[in-house]
Amino acid sequence: MVGAGPVGLTAALALRALDIPVRLLEADPQDRVRPGSRALYVHRDSLTLLDRMRPGLGTAIARRGIRWAGRRTRYRGHEVFARDHRDGSGAGGHGLPPYACLRQIETEGFLLESCREAGVEFAWSARVETVRSTPDGVEVHAADGRSWSAGYVIAADGARSPVRAAIGRTMVGGRSNSHHVVVDLADDPRVPEPALRTFHYHHPGLGGRHVLVVPFAGGRQVDLQCRPGEDPEEFLDEARLRDWLPQVVDRGYLDRVLWASRYPFLQLVADSFVDEHRRVLLAGEAAHLFAPFGARGMNSGIADADAAASAVALALRATGPERARGAVEDYAAERTAAARHNRDAAGRALRHMRPRSPALRGAQRAAAALSPAVPRLGEWLERAPYGPRTAATAHGTY
Ligand SMILES: Cc1cc2nc3c(=O)[nH]c(=O)nc-3n(C[C@H](O)[C@H](O)[C@H](O)COP(=O)(O)OP(=O)(O)OC[C@H]3O[C@@H](n4cnc5c(N)ncnc54)[C@H](O)[C@@H]3O)c2cc1C
């Protein structure tokens, strides 16, 4: 295994659940501090997969995460959609909730702990530099001179994936010419704010830019959509943050900024998820990069991890090299199809948020105006920025 992000940790856990010995190589030191809330929204499918790999793990994550008190959509200052949810707390009752919202760093904490309990061996500060695969296995070399060999390698080494480069695979797809600014804010436990997820089209106090607020356990994430060509840094320095954030959240949050960053809207998928010898399997952001809208990044990575571990188990048990290759190729085919579906869904979300056609812009304006009389138009405005929800595969929805 390469990479101890959420996908690598999940793959390690899935392999251990199948009784396969695992060594996980991670470039960072053991005492690293990971930045930002990032993947907040953990789908029930992911919670279910995690519970299956390590009984109680999905449930523990669900209990730590929250569910929103409600959802709101506004258009140029007017509410066009409002729905209250019965339970705005963590997982209660029976079974897993439809989702849990918590900081990625916390989800990773649960995964790391479970990996340790499951007997995953870690090599920290192991920055993988070269990977050589042959028909019989893989050799991996780290920058500090250490090296390892294995029958198979699952590479979950993130967006820049040196392993992907080493096996000669490249990302294919596009990116938008605009950025999002993302800011994490801590809640003040003495002044509880309702956990409302709010999407605002053309916020009048933000020069008509779109803004999304997503509550998570202990805080909320604000996502501001810059205009095409706009420099996101202009919204990130402290003075500018103090300028625009009060348009979106209570002023009290200004002193509780946890993290502020930027990201481009990406729709990239690797040209192949496996190496030529079918010994290296790419998973998570090493294999695909999507914008956060729709919560497809980590959730689809967790499904990749589960599928990659199953493929390795099948390959190890296979009665001949052709069957072993076939198991790995099946992984590539299934998860490439899921990734392409997610890329296209992200593309639809992007086209909705930045409509090029005057007809779609007009439809959105009309839907906003008519939503008080025709609630399903408000519902369309609420749902469309996330793209379609389904991509059924054997390894979870995403
Ligand atoms: C603002 C924002 C919001 C998001 N919201 C969501 C959401 O709600 N839901 C969702 O599903 N996703 C979301 N995502 C996406 C999610 O954060 C990523 O998909 C997820 O972190 C990818 O996990 P990963 O394990 O593939 O990669 P990473 O988290 O990048 O982990 C890769 C690991 O590999 C290690 N590594 C890198 N190079 C090497 C090397 N050479 N040798 C050894 N180790 C190496 C890194 O140190 C790291 O530990 C969001 C992202 C952003 C930016």
Short mmCIF file of C-alpha atoms and ligand atoms in Angstrom, two decimals:
data_model
loop_
_atom_site.label_atom_id
_atom_site.label_comp_id
_atom_site.label_asym_id
_atom_site.label_seq_id
_atom_site.Cartn_x
_atom_site.Cartn_y
_atom_site.Cartn_z
CA MET A 1 0.00 0.00 0.00
CA VAL A 2 1.19 3.53 -0.74
CA GLY A 3 -0.46 6.56 0.92
CA ALA A 4 -2.15 6.86 4.33
CA GLY A 5 -4.97 9.19 3.29
CA PRO A 6 -8.55 7.99 3.77
CA VAL A 7 -8.39 5.77 0.69
CA GLY A 8 -5.09 4.08 1.52
CA LEU A 9 -6.17 3.49 5.12
CA THR A 10 -9.46 2.00 3.92
CA ALA A 11 -7.71 -0.28 1.43
CA ALA A 12 -5.33 -1.47 4.15
CA LEU A 13 -8.28 -2.23 6.40
CA ALA A 14 -10.11 -4.05 3.62
CA LEU A 15 -7.04 -6.21 2.93
CA ARG A 16 -6.69 -7.06 6.62
CA ALA A 17 -10.38 -7.99 6.73
CA LEU A 18 -9.51 -10.54 4.02
CA ASP A 19 -6.59 -11.75 6.14
CA ILE A 20 -3.94 -10.42 3.78
CA PRO A 21 -0.77 -8.98 5.38
CA VAL A 22 -0.32 -5.25 4.63
CA ARG A 23 2.51 -2.74 4.86
CA LEU A 24 1.46 0.86 4.32
CA LEU A 25 4.13 3.33 3.10
CA GLU A 26 3.44 6.98 3.86
CA ALA A 27 5.59 9.97 2.90
CA ASP A 28 4.62 12.04 5.95
CA PRO A 29 5.98 11.45 9.43
CA GLN A 30 3.79 9.71 11.99
CA ASP A 31 3.10 12.94 13.92
CA ARG A 32 1.89 14.89 10.87
CA VAL A 33 -1.02 17.33 11.08
CA ARG A 34 -3.39 17.12 8.09
CA PRO A 35 -4.99 20.36 6.88
CA GLY A 36 -8.62 21.43 6.69
CA SER A 37 -12.04 19.82 6.88
CA ARG A 38 -12.05 18.69 3.18
CA ALA A 39 -14.28 15.60 2.80
CA LEU A 40 -17.07 16.24 5.28
CA TYR A 41 -19.87 14.20 3.89
CA VAL A 42 -19.59 10.45 4.38
CA HIS A 43 -22.37 8.59 2.59
CA ARG A 44 -24.23 5.64 4.09
CA ASP A 45 -22.67 3.40 1.41
CA SER A 46 -19.21 4.32 2.71
CA LEU A 47 -20.27 3.85 6.35
CA THR A 48 -21.70 0.44 5.41
CA LEU A 49 -18.49 -0.66 3.65
CA LEU A 50 -16.41 0.45 6.65
CA ASP A 51 -18.70 -1.37 9.09
CA ARG A 52 -18.28 -4.51 7.00
CA MET A 53 -14.48 -4.24 7.04
CA ARG A 54 -14.30 -3.53 10.75
CA PRO A 55 -17.55 -4.09 12.67
CA GLY A 56 -18.58 -0.90 14.47
CA LEU A 57 -16.29 1.44 12.51
CA GLY A 58 -18.99 2.97 10.27
CA THR A 59 -21.25 3.30 13.29
CA ALA A 60 -18.54 5.09 15.31
CA ILE A 61 -17.94 7.56 12.45
CA ALA A 62 -21.70 8.11 12.12
CA ARG A 63 -21.99 8.81 15.83
CA ARG A 64 -19.24 11.43 15.71
CA GLY A 65 -20.69 13.08 12.58
CA ILE A 66 -23.81 15.21 12.48
CA ARG A 67 -26.83 15.34 10.27
CA TRP A 68 -28.07 18.75 9.24
CA ALA A 69 -31.07 20.39 10.89
CA GLY A 70 -32.28 21.37 7.44
CA ARG A 71 -31.43 22.56 3.93
CA ARG A 72 -32.03 25.96 2.42
CA THR A 73 -31.56 27.30 -1.11
CA ARG A 74 -31.64 31.01 -1.88
CA TYR A 75 -31.55 32.86 -5.19
CA ARG A 76 -30.44 36.51 -5.17
CA GLY A 77 -31.41 36.82 -1.49
CA HIS A 78 -34.80 35.05 -1.71
CA GLU A 79 -35.47 31.62 -0.29
CA VAL A 80 -36.53 29.18 -3.02
CA PHE A 81 -36.28 25.91 -1.10
CA ALA A 82 -36.50 25.00 2.60
CA ARG A 83 -36.61 21.60 4.21
CA ASP A 84 -36.23 20.80 7.89
CA HIS A 85 -34.93 17.42 8.94
CA ARG A 86 -36.25 15.66 11.98
CA ASP A 87 -32.87 14.92 13.53
CA GLY A 88 -29.99 17.35 13.37
CA SER A 89 -27.76 15.33 15.67
CA GLY A 90 -25.42 12.39 15.24
CA ALA A 91 -26.50 8.84 14.45
CA GLY A 92 -29.23 7.77 16.81
CA GLY A 93 -31.72 4.95 16.59
CA HIS A 94 -31.13 1.79 14.63
CA GLY A 95 -28.94 1.26 11.60
CA LEU A 96 -26.65 3.68 9.84
CA PRO A 97 -27.86 7.17 8.96
CA PRO A 98 -27.99 8.33 5.31
CA TYR A 99 -24.79 10.31 5.89
CA ALA A 100 -22.54 11.75 8.56
CA CYS A 101 -20.79 15.14 8.45
CA LEU A 102 -17.43 15.45 10.16
CA ARG A 103 -13.95 16.68 9.30
CA GLN A 104 -11.87 14.38 7.11
CA ILE A 105 -9.11 14.49 9.71
CA GLU A 106 -11.49 12.88 12.20
CA THR A 107 -12.56 10.17 9.76
CA GLU A 108 -8.88 9.49 9.12
CA GLY A 109 -8.33 9.22 12.90
CA PHE A 110 -10.95 6.47 13.12
CA LEU A 111 -9.45 4.67 10.13
CA LEU A 112 -5.90 4.89 11.47
CA GLU A 113 -6.93 3.50 14.84
CA SER A 114 -8.77 0.61 13.16
CA CYS A 115 -5.76 -0.14 10.94
CA ARG A 116 -3.53 -0.37 14.00
CA GLU A 117 -5.99 -2.70 15.73
CA ALA A 118 -6.23 -4.82 12.58
CA GLY A 119 -2.45 -5.30 12.41
CA VAL A 120 -1.52 -3.05 9.48
CA GLU A 121 2.22 -2.36 9.52
CA PHE A 122 3.16 1.27 8.85
CA ALA A 123 6.32 2.73 7.34
CA TRP A 124 6.12 6.49 8.01
CA SER A 125 8.40 9.05 6.35
CA ALA A 126 8.64 6.66 3.40
CA ARG A 127 8.38 8.86 0.31
CA VAL A 128 8.03 6.45 -2.60
CA GLU A 129 10.14 7.53 -5.56
CA THR A 130 10.43 4.59 -7.90
CA VAL A 131 8.16 1.66 -8.64
CA ARG A 132 9.16 -1.25 -10.87
CA SER A 133 6.55 -3.81 -11.76
CA THR A 134 7.20 -7.14 -13.49
CA PRO A 135 4.90 -10.05 -14.34
CA ASP A 136 5.84 -11.54 -10.92
CA GLY A 137 5.51 -8.59 -8.55
CA VAL A 138 6.46 -5.03 -7.65
CA GLU A 139 9.56 -3.35 -6.17
CA VAL A 140 9.13 -0.02 -4.45
CA HIS A 141 11.97 2.35 -3.48
CA ALA A 142 11.70 5.30 -1.11
CA ALA A 143 13.70 8.52 -1.24
CA ASP A 144 15.68 7.57 1.90
CA GLY A 145 17.01 4.37 0.31
CA ARG A 146 14.59 1.89 1.87
CA SER A 147 12.95 -0.59 -0.49
CA TRP A 148 10.19 -3.21 -0.39
CA SER A 149 8.82 -5.89 -2.65
CA ALA A 150 5.27 -7.21 -2.87
CA GLY A 151 3.01 -9.26 -5.07
CA TYR A 152 0.63 -6.33 -5.54
CA VAL A 153 0.62 -2.61 -4.71
CA ILE A 154 -2.49 -0.50 -4.18
CA ALA A 155 -1.45 3.11 -4.75
CA ALA A 156 -3.55 5.73 -2.97
CA ASP A 157 -0.89 8.42 -2.98
CA GLY A 158 -3.18 11.30 -3.86
CA ALA A 159 -3.67 13.79 -6.65
CA ARG A 160 0.01 14.11 -7.64
CA SER A 161 0.57 10.33 -7.33
CA PRO A 162 4.22 9.54 -8.02
CA VAL A 163 3.17 5.90 -8.43
CA ARG A 164 0.79 6.85 -11.24
CA ALA A 165 3.67 8.64 -12.99
CA ALA A 166 6.01 5.70 -12.38
CA ILE A 167 3.65 3.25 -14.11
CA GLY A 168 3.22 5.64 -17.03
CA ARG A 169 -0.42 6.59 -16.49
CA THR A 170 -1.78 10.11 -16.96
CA MET A 171 -4.92 12.01 -16.04
CA VAL A 172 -7.41 12.84 -18.76
CA GLY A 173 -10.15 15.45 -18.55
CA GLY A 174 -10.64 19.09 -17.81
CA ARG A 175 -10.72 21.81 -15.22
CA SER A 176 -12.75 24.97 -15.05
CA ASN A 177 -11.05 28.36 -15.34
CA SER A 178 -12.36 29.45 -11.96
CA HIS A 179 -11.53 28.64 -8.37
CA HIS A 180 -13.42 28.00 -5.18
CA VAL A 181 -12.36 29.49 -1.86
CA VAL A 182 -13.00 27.21 1.11
CA VAL A 183 -12.99 28.33 4.75
CA ASP A 184 -13.48 26.20 7.89
CA LEU A 185 -15.09 27.88 10.88
CA ALA A 186 -15.42 26.53 14.42
CA ASP A 187 -18.84 26.75 16.08
CA ASP A 188 -19.07 28.45 19.44
CA PRO A 189 -20.61 25.78 21.71
CA ARG A 190 -21.99 28.59 23.95
CA VAL A 191 -23.97 30.11 21.07
CA PRO A 192 -25.48 27.20 19.13
CA GLU A 193 -26.23 28.06 15.51
CA PRO A 194 -28.68 25.81 13.63
CA ALA A 195 -26.87 23.28 11.45
CA LEU A 196 -28.42 24.45 8.17
CA ARG A 197 -26.81 23.50 4.87
CA THR A 198 -27.35 26.54 2.66
CA PHE A 199 -26.66 27.11 -1.04
CA HIS A 200 -27.05 30.68 -2.25
CA TYR A 201 -27.17 31.43 -6.00
CA HIS A 202 -25.93 34.92 -6.90
CA HIS A 203 -25.54 36.16 -3.33
CA PRO A 204 -26.31 39.91 -3.48
CA GLY A 205 -23.79 40.68 -0.72
CA LEU A 206 -21.01 38.82 -2.57
CA GLY A 207 -21.21 40.50 -5.94
CA GLY A 208 -23.57 37.81 -7.24
CA ARG A 209 -21.18 34.91 -6.58
CA HIS A 210 -22.55 31.55 -5.44
CA VAL A 211 -21.80 30.38 -1.89
CA LEU A 212 -22.37 27.10 -0.04
CA VAL A 213 -22.33 26.58 3.74
CA VAL A 214 -22.01 23.01 5.04
CA PRO A 215 -22.19 22.33 8.79
CA PHE A 216 -20.04 19.52 10.23
CA ALA A 217 -19.44 18.25 13.76
CA GLY A 218 -18.03 21.28 15.58
CA GLY A 219 -18.18 23.83 12.79
CA ARG A 220 -19.08 24.75 9.24
CA GLN A 221 -17.36 24.92 5.86
CA VAL A 222 -17.97 27.93 3.61
CA ASP A 223 -17.35 27.47 -0.12
CA LEU A 224 -17.28 30.64 -2.23
CA GLN A 225 -17.30 30.30 -6.01
CA CYS A 226 -15.00 32.87 -7.65
CA ARG A 227 -15.74 34.29 -11.09
CA PRO A 228 -13.84 32.87 -14.08
CA GLY A 229 -10.31 34.25 -14.14
CA GLU A 230 -10.62 35.80 -10.68
CA ASP A 231 -7.63 35.40 -8.32
CA PRO A 232 -8.87 33.38 -5.30
CA GLU A 233 -6.05 34.77 -3.15
CA GLU A 234 -7.94 38.06 -3.08
CA PHE A 235 -10.56 36.40 -0.89
CA LEU A 236 -8.14 34.57 1.33
CA ASP A 237 -6.11 37.20 3.16
CA GLU A 238 -7.32 38.01 6.63
CA ALA A 239 -8.64 41.47 5.84
CA ARG A 240 -10.67 40.24 2.86
CA LEU A 241 -12.04 37.29 4.87
CA ARG A 242 -13.30 39.78 7.47
CA ASP A 243 -14.89 41.70 4.66
CA TRP A 244 -16.98 38.99 2.99
CA LEU A 245 -17.55 36.26 5.59
CA PRO A 246 -20.10 38.27 7.64
CA GLN A 247 -22.33 38.27 4.56
CA VAL A 248 -22.63 34.52 5.02
CA VAL A 249 -22.20 33.69 8.71
CA ASP A 250 -22.46 35.47 12.05
CA ARG A 251 -19.60 37.94 12.79
CA GLY A 252 -18.65 35.81 15.82
CA TYR A 253 -17.12 33.28 13.40
CA LEU A 254 -14.47 35.79 12.29
CA ASP A 255 -12.33 34.90 15.29
CA ARG A 256 -12.79 31.20 14.76
CA VAL A 257 -11.32 30.60 11.30
CA LEU A 258 -9.66 27.18 11.35
CA TRP A 259 -8.41 26.91 7.76
CA ALA A 260 -8.76 28.80 4.49
CA SER A 261 -7.73 27.47 1.10
CA ARG A 262 -8.67 27.27 -2.58
CA TYR A 263 -9.29 24.59 -5.15
CA PRO A 264 -10.10 24.43 -8.88
CA PHE A 265 -13.11 22.52 -10.22
CA LEU A 266 -11.52 19.36 -11.65
CA GLN A 267 -12.90 16.50 -13.72
CA LEU A 268 -9.95 14.15 -14.27
CA VAL A 269 -9.73 10.36 -14.59
CA ALA A 270 -6.56 8.28 -15.14
CA ASP A 271 -6.23 6.74 -18.60
CA SER A 272 -5.84 3.37 -16.88
CA PHE A 273 -6.16 2.34 -13.22
CA VAL A 274 -3.54 -0.44 -13.48
CA ASP A 275 0.02 -0.98 -14.77
CA GLU A 276 0.92 -3.07 -17.79
CA HIS A 277 1.67 -6.17 -15.67
CA ARG A 278 -1.57 -5.85 -13.64
CA ARG A 279 0.35 -5.64 -10.37
CA VAL A 280 -0.27 -1.99 -9.39
CA LEU A 281 -3.81 -0.71 -8.75
CA LEU A 282 -4.52 3.04 -8.53
CA ALA A 283 -7.26 4.15 -6.11
CA GLY A 284 -8.78 7.41 -4.83
CA GLU A 285 -7.31 10.70 -6.03
CA ALA A 286 -4.37 8.87 -7.58
CA ALA A 287 -6.96 7.63 -10.09
CA HIS A 288 -9.55 10.43 -10.29
CA LEU A 289 -10.12 14.02 -9.22
CA PHE A 290 -13.56 15.57 -8.85
CA ALA A 291 -14.86 18.81 -7.40
CA PRO A 292 -16.39 18.43 -3.92
CA PHE A 293 -19.94 19.10 -5.15
CA GLY A 294 -21.71 15.75 -4.82
CA ALA A 295 -19.17 14.47 -2.24
CA ARG A 296 -17.69 12.06 -4.76
CA GLY A 297 -13.97 12.30 -3.90
CA MET A 298 -13.46 10.37 -0.68
CA ASN A 299 -16.68 8.37 -1.01
CA SER A 300 -15.74 6.99 -4.40
CA GLY A 301 -12.20 6.43 -3.11
CA ILE A 302 -13.59 4.25 -0.31
CA ALA A 303 -15.46 2.18 -2.90
CA ASP A 304 -12.22 1.93 -4.96
CA ALA A 305 -10.37 0.74 -1.86
CA ASP A 306 -12.90 -1.99 -1.19
CA ALA A 307 -12.88 -3.12 -4.83
CA ALA A 308 -9.05 -3.03 -5.06
CA ALA A 309 -8.67 -5.19 -1.94
CA SER A 310 -11.18 -7.73 -3.30
CA ALA A 311 -9.30 -7.81 -6.62
CA VAL A 312 -5.96 -8.41 -4.90
CA ALA A 313 -7.50 -11.21 -2.80
CA LEU A 314 -8.89 -12.85 -5.96
CA ALA A 315 -5.58 -12.44 -7.79
CA LEU A 316 -3.63 -14.00 -4.91
CA ARG A 317 -5.96 -17.01 -4.89
CA ALA A 318 -6.15 -17.32 -8.68
CA THR A 319 -5.22 -20.66 -10.21
CA GLY A 320 -3.07 -19.15 -12.96
CA PRO A 321 -1.54 -15.85 -14.14
CA GLU A 322 -4.34 -15.17 -16.64
CA ARG A 323 -7.02 -15.36 -13.94
CA ALA A 324 -4.93 -13.18 -11.66
CA ARG A 325 -4.58 -10.57 -14.42
CA GLY A 326 -8.31 -10.85 -15.06
CA ALA A 327 -9.19 -10.03 -11.45
CA VAL A 328 -7.09 -6.86 -11.61
CA GLU A 329 -8.49 -5.92 -15.01
CA ASP A 330 -12.03 -6.32 -13.68
CA TYR A 331 -11.15 -3.85 -10.93
CA ALA A 332 -9.89 -1.37 -13.50
CA ALA A 333 -12.99 -1.74 -15.68
CA GLU A 334 -15.48 -1.40 -12.83
CA ARG A 335 -13.85 1.54 -11.09
CA THR A 336 -12.99 3.37 -14.32
CA ALA A 337 -16.69 3.22 -15.24
CA ALA A 338 -17.66 4.57 -11.79
CA ALA A 339 -15.03 7.33 -12.05
CA ARG A 340 -16.23 8.37 -15.50
CA HIS A 341 -19.79 8.47 -14.23
CA ASN A 342 -18.65 10.69 -11.35
CA ARG A 343 -16.63 12.91 -13.68
CA ASP A 344 -19.67 13.40 -15.90
CA ALA A 345 -21.91 14.04 -12.88
CA ALA A 346 -19.44 16.69 -11.69
CA GLY A 347 -19.54 18.16 -15.19
CA ARG A 348 -23.32 18.43 -15.03
CA ALA A 349 -23.08 20.15 -11.65
CA LEU A 350 -20.54 22.58 -13.11
CA ARG A 351 -22.73 23.37 -16.12
CA HIS A 352 -25.60 24.06 -13.75
CA MET A 353 -23.54 26.36 -11.54
CA ARG A 354 -21.96 28.19 -14.49
CA PRO A 355 -24.59 27.94 -17.21
CA ARG A 356 -23.15 28.94 -20.57
CA SER A 357 -26.47 28.85 -22.36
CA PRO A 358 -28.82 31.81 -21.92
CA ALA A 359 -31.68 29.26 -21.96
CA LEU A 360 -30.43 27.53 -18.78
CA ARG A 361 -29.76 30.87 -17.09
CA GLY A 362 -33.31 31.89 -17.97
CA ALA A 363 -34.68 28.55 -16.68
CA GLN A 364 -32.93 29.08 -13.34
CA ARG A 365 -34.28 32.64 -13.06
CA ALA A 366 -37.78 31.44 -13.91
CA ALA A 367 -37.55 28.50 -11.48
CA ALA A 368 -36.55 30.91 -8.70
CA ALA A 369 -39.44 33.25 -9.49
CA LEU A 370 -42.00 30.44 -9.71
CA SER A 371 -40.76 28.32 -6.79
CA PRO A 372 -43.22 29.76 -4.20
CA ALA A 373 -46.09 28.47 -6.37
CA VAL A 374 -44.34 25.39 -7.82
CA PRO A 375 -42.17 23.84 -5.07
CA ARG A 376 -40.59 21.26 -7.37
CA LEU A 377 -38.82 24.11 -9.20
CA GLY A 378 -37.20 25.11 -5.90
CA GLU A 379 -36.29 21.47 -5.41
CA TRP A 380 -34.58 21.42 -8.82
CA LEU A 381 -32.53 24.47 -7.84
CA GLU A 382 -31.64 22.72 -4.60
CA ARG A 383 -30.51 19.43 -6.18
CA ALA A 384 -28.90 20.40 -9.46
CA PRO A 385 -25.57 21.76 -8.14
CA TYR A 386 -24.66 18.29 -6.88
CA GLY A 387 -25.29 16.40 -10.11
CA PRO A 388 -27.08 13.03 -10.29
CA ARG A 389 -26.87 10.81 -7.20
CA THR A 390 -26.62 7.32 -8.60
CA ALA A 391 -23.85 5.19 -10.08
CA ALA A 392 -24.68 1.74 -8.79
CA THR A 393 -21.74 -0.65 -8.80
CA ALA A 394 -20.98 -3.77 -6.84
CA HIS A 395 -18.86 -1.69 -4.48
CA GLY A 396 -21.25 1.01 -3.32
CA THR A 397 -23.09 3.83 -4.98
CA TYR A 398 -20.01 5.82 -5.91
C1 LIG B 1 -12.66 21.59 -0.05
C2 LIG B 1 -12.82 20.10 -0.27
C3 LIG B 1 -14.00 19.48 0.14
C4 LIG B 1 -14.18 18.11 -0.09
N1 LIG B 1 -15.35 17.53 0.30
C5 LIG B 1 -15.55 16.20 0.08
C6 LIG B 1 -16.73 15.53 0.58
O1 LIG B 1 -17.61 16.14 1.21
N2 LIG B 1 -16.86 14.19 0.34
C7 LIG B 1 -15.90 13.50 -0.37
O2 LIG B 1 -16.09 12.29 -0.59
N3 LIG B 1 -14.74 14.09 -0.80
C8 LIG B 1 -14.54 15.41 -0.59
N4 LIG B 1 -13.35 15.99 -0.96
C9 LIG B 1 -12.29 15.19 -1.61
C10 LIG B 1 -11.42 14.42 -0.59
O3 LIG B 1 -10.82 15.32 0.32
C11 LIG B 1 -10.38 13.62 -1.33
O4 LIG B 1 -11.04 12.86 -2.32
C12 LIG B 1 -9.61 12.67 -0.43
O5 LIG B 1 -8.74 13.32 0.46
C13 LIG B 1 -8.74 11.76 -1.30
O6 LIG B 1 -8.17 10.79 -0.49
P1 LIG B 1 -6.91 9.97 -0.98
O7 LIG B 1 -6.61 9.02 0.15
O8 LIG B 1 -7.14 9.44 -2.33
O9 LIG B 1 -5.73 11.05 -1.15
P2 LIG B 1 -5.06 11.99 -0.05
O10 LIG B 1 -6.00 12.35 1.02
O11 LIG B 1 -4.41 13.08 -0.82
O12 LIG B 1 -3.94 11.06 0.59
C14 LIG B 1 -2.78 10.68 -0.14
C15 LIG B 1 -1.71 10.22 0.86
O13 LIG B 1 -0.58 9.76 0.11
C16 LIG B 1 0.59 10.30 0.69
N5 LIG B 1 1.63 10.36 -0.36
C17 LIG B 1 1.70 11.24 -1.39
N6 LIG B 1 2.81 11.00 -2.11
C18 LIG B 1 3.43 9.93 -1.53
C19 LIG B 1 4.62 9.22 -1.82
N7 LIG B 1 5.42 9.55 -2.86
N8 LIG B 1 4.97 8.18 -1.03
C20 LIG B 1 4.18 7.82 0.03
N9 LIG B 1 3.05 8.48 0.35
C21 LIG B 1 2.68 9.52 -0.42
C22 LIG B 1 0.16 11.67 1.19
O14 LIG B 1 1.06 12.18 2.18
C23 LIG B 1 -1.21 11.34 1.76
O15 LIG B 1 -1.14 10.90 3.10
C24 LIG B 1 -13.14 17.35 -0.74
C25 LIG B 1 -11.95 17.99 -1.12
C26 LIG B 1 -11.79 19.35 -0.89
C27 LIG B 1 -10.48 20.01 -1.30
#
